[in-house]
C-alpha positions as a printed Julia matrix, in Angstrom:
132×3 Matrix{Float64}:
 -23.14  -38.04  -79.43
 -20.63  -35.47  -80.1
 -22.79  -32.97  -78.27
 -22.68  -35.08  -75.11
 -18.9   -35.49  -75.29
 -18.46  -31.78  -75.76
 -20.68  -31.15  -72.74
 -18.51  -33.5   -70.66
 -15.32  -31.72  -71.74
 -16.86  -28.34  -70.96
 -17.93  -29.66  -67.56
 -14.44  -31.04  -66.9
 -12.85  -27.74  -68.02
 -15.18  -25.71  -65.78
 -14.47  -28.12  -62.89
 -10.7   -27.77  -63.37
 -11.06  -24.0   -63.52
 -13.02  -23.97  -60.24
 -10.44  -26.25  -58.58
  -7.64  -23.96  -59.8
  -9.45  -20.9   -58.4
  -9.96  -22.71  -55.09
  -6.24  -23.65  -54.93
  -5.28  -20.09  -55.79
  -7.58  -18.76  -53.06
  -5.83  -21.03  -50.54
  -2.41  -19.79  -51.56
  -3.26  -16.08  -51.44
  -2.92  -14.6   -47.93
  -6.28  -13.79  -46.43
  -5.16  -10.67  -44.58
  -4.41   -7.81  -46.9
  -1.82   -5.34  -45.62
  -3.15   -1.78  -45.67
  -1.52    0.61  -48.02
   0.95    3.17  -46.67
  -1.54    5.99  -47.19
  -4.05    4.13  -45.03
  -1.47    3.94  -42.21
  -0.89    7.67  -42.48
  -4.61    8.35  -42.41
  -5.03    6.04  -39.42
  -2.23    7.83  -37.56
  -3.86   11.18  -38.39
  -7.21    9.97  -37.06
  -5.52    8.68  -33.89
  -3.75   12.03  -33.38
  -6.99   13.94  -33.84
  -8.82   11.59  -31.47
  -6.11   12.1   -28.83
  -6.51   15.88  -29.21
 -10.29   15.61  -28.83
  -9.86   13.49  -25.69
  -7.4    16.03  -24.25
  -9.84   18.87  -24.91
 -12.68   16.85  -23.38
 -10.65   16.27  -20.19
  -9.85   20.01  -20.03
 -13.52   20.9   -20.53
 -14.5    18.45  -17.75
 -11.91   20.03  -15.45
 -13.15   23.54  -16.25
 -16.77   22.48  -15.73
 -15.85   20.99  -12.34
 -14.21   24.3   -11.35
 -17.28   26.28  -12.45
 -19.58   23.96  -10.46
 -17.47   24.4    -7.32
 -17.49   28.18   -7.76
 -21.24   28.31   -8.38
 -21.9    26.09   -5.36
 -20.34   28.77   -3.14
 -22.37   31.64   -4.57
 -25.43   33.06   -2.86
 -28.84   31.95   -4.03
 -31.64   34.27   -5.05
 -33.45   33.6    -1.76
 -30.38   34.36    0.36
 -29.75   37.61   -1.53
 -33.4    38.61   -1.02
 -33.13   37.79    2.7
 -30.02   39.99    3.01
 -31.76   42.8     1.11
 -34.74   42.54    3.46
 -32.47   42.62    6.52
 -30.65   45.68    5.18
 -33.97   47.43    4.57
 -35.06   46.65    8.15
 -31.74   47.96    9.49
 -32.1    51.1     7.42
 -35.49   51.73    9.01
 -34.11   51.12   12.5
 -31.18   53.47   11.86
 -33.56   56.2    10.68
 -35.51   55.74   13.9
 -32.31   55.94   15.94
 -31.25   59.1    14.11
 -34.53   60.83   14.95
 -34.27   59.67   18.6
 -30.68   60.91   18.84
 -31.71   64.26   17.33
 -34.54   64.58   19.87
 -32.2    63.62   22.69
 -29.66   66.18   21.45
 -32.29   68.93   21.49
 -33.31   67.94   25.02
 -29.67   67.99   26.19
 -29.23   71.45   24.6
 -32.26   72.76   26.5
 -30.92   71.3    29.75
 -27.49   72.86   29.07
 -29.11   76.21   28.35
 -31.15   76.01   31.55
 -28.09   75.03   33.6
 -25.99   77.81   32.03
 -28.68   80.4    32.74
 -29.18   79.11   36.27
 -25.44   79.12   36.93
 -25.05   82.59   35.46
 -27.9    83.89   37.62
 -26.45   82.22   40.73
 -23.0    83.73   40.05
 -24.53   87.16   39.39
 -26.55   87.07   42.57
 -23.51   85.88   44.56
 -21.43   88.78   43.23
 -24.21   91.2    43.93
 -24.46   89.96   47.52
 -20.69   90.35   47.96
 -20.71   93.87   46.66
 -23.4    94.94   49.12
 -21.66   93.58   52.1
């Protein structure tokens, strides 16, 4: 029987110990205050996060500016169209240059003819005056 009594006392002692632990758990505050070093680390993380957010806003602003600039630039097709137009104009100008040169030569021949004709008319008029 002594074994049964000892078992009861052990059971009572374990029960009292569990009740004491339960009462102690109720008395201890559930929210543990962070240590001072944790506050410093948290402030450091917050500062770094604020810096990352600031840089992200700046990068977004810069990207917006680049997009607006690129939107105003010429496309490959428009540049090719301008190059084609310039090439066509160059051909037309070459044609005009050759036409102007031909016209210039024709005007020179007309001037030469008129000068010779005028010179002959003046010479014949002087010759007719001298005979009279």
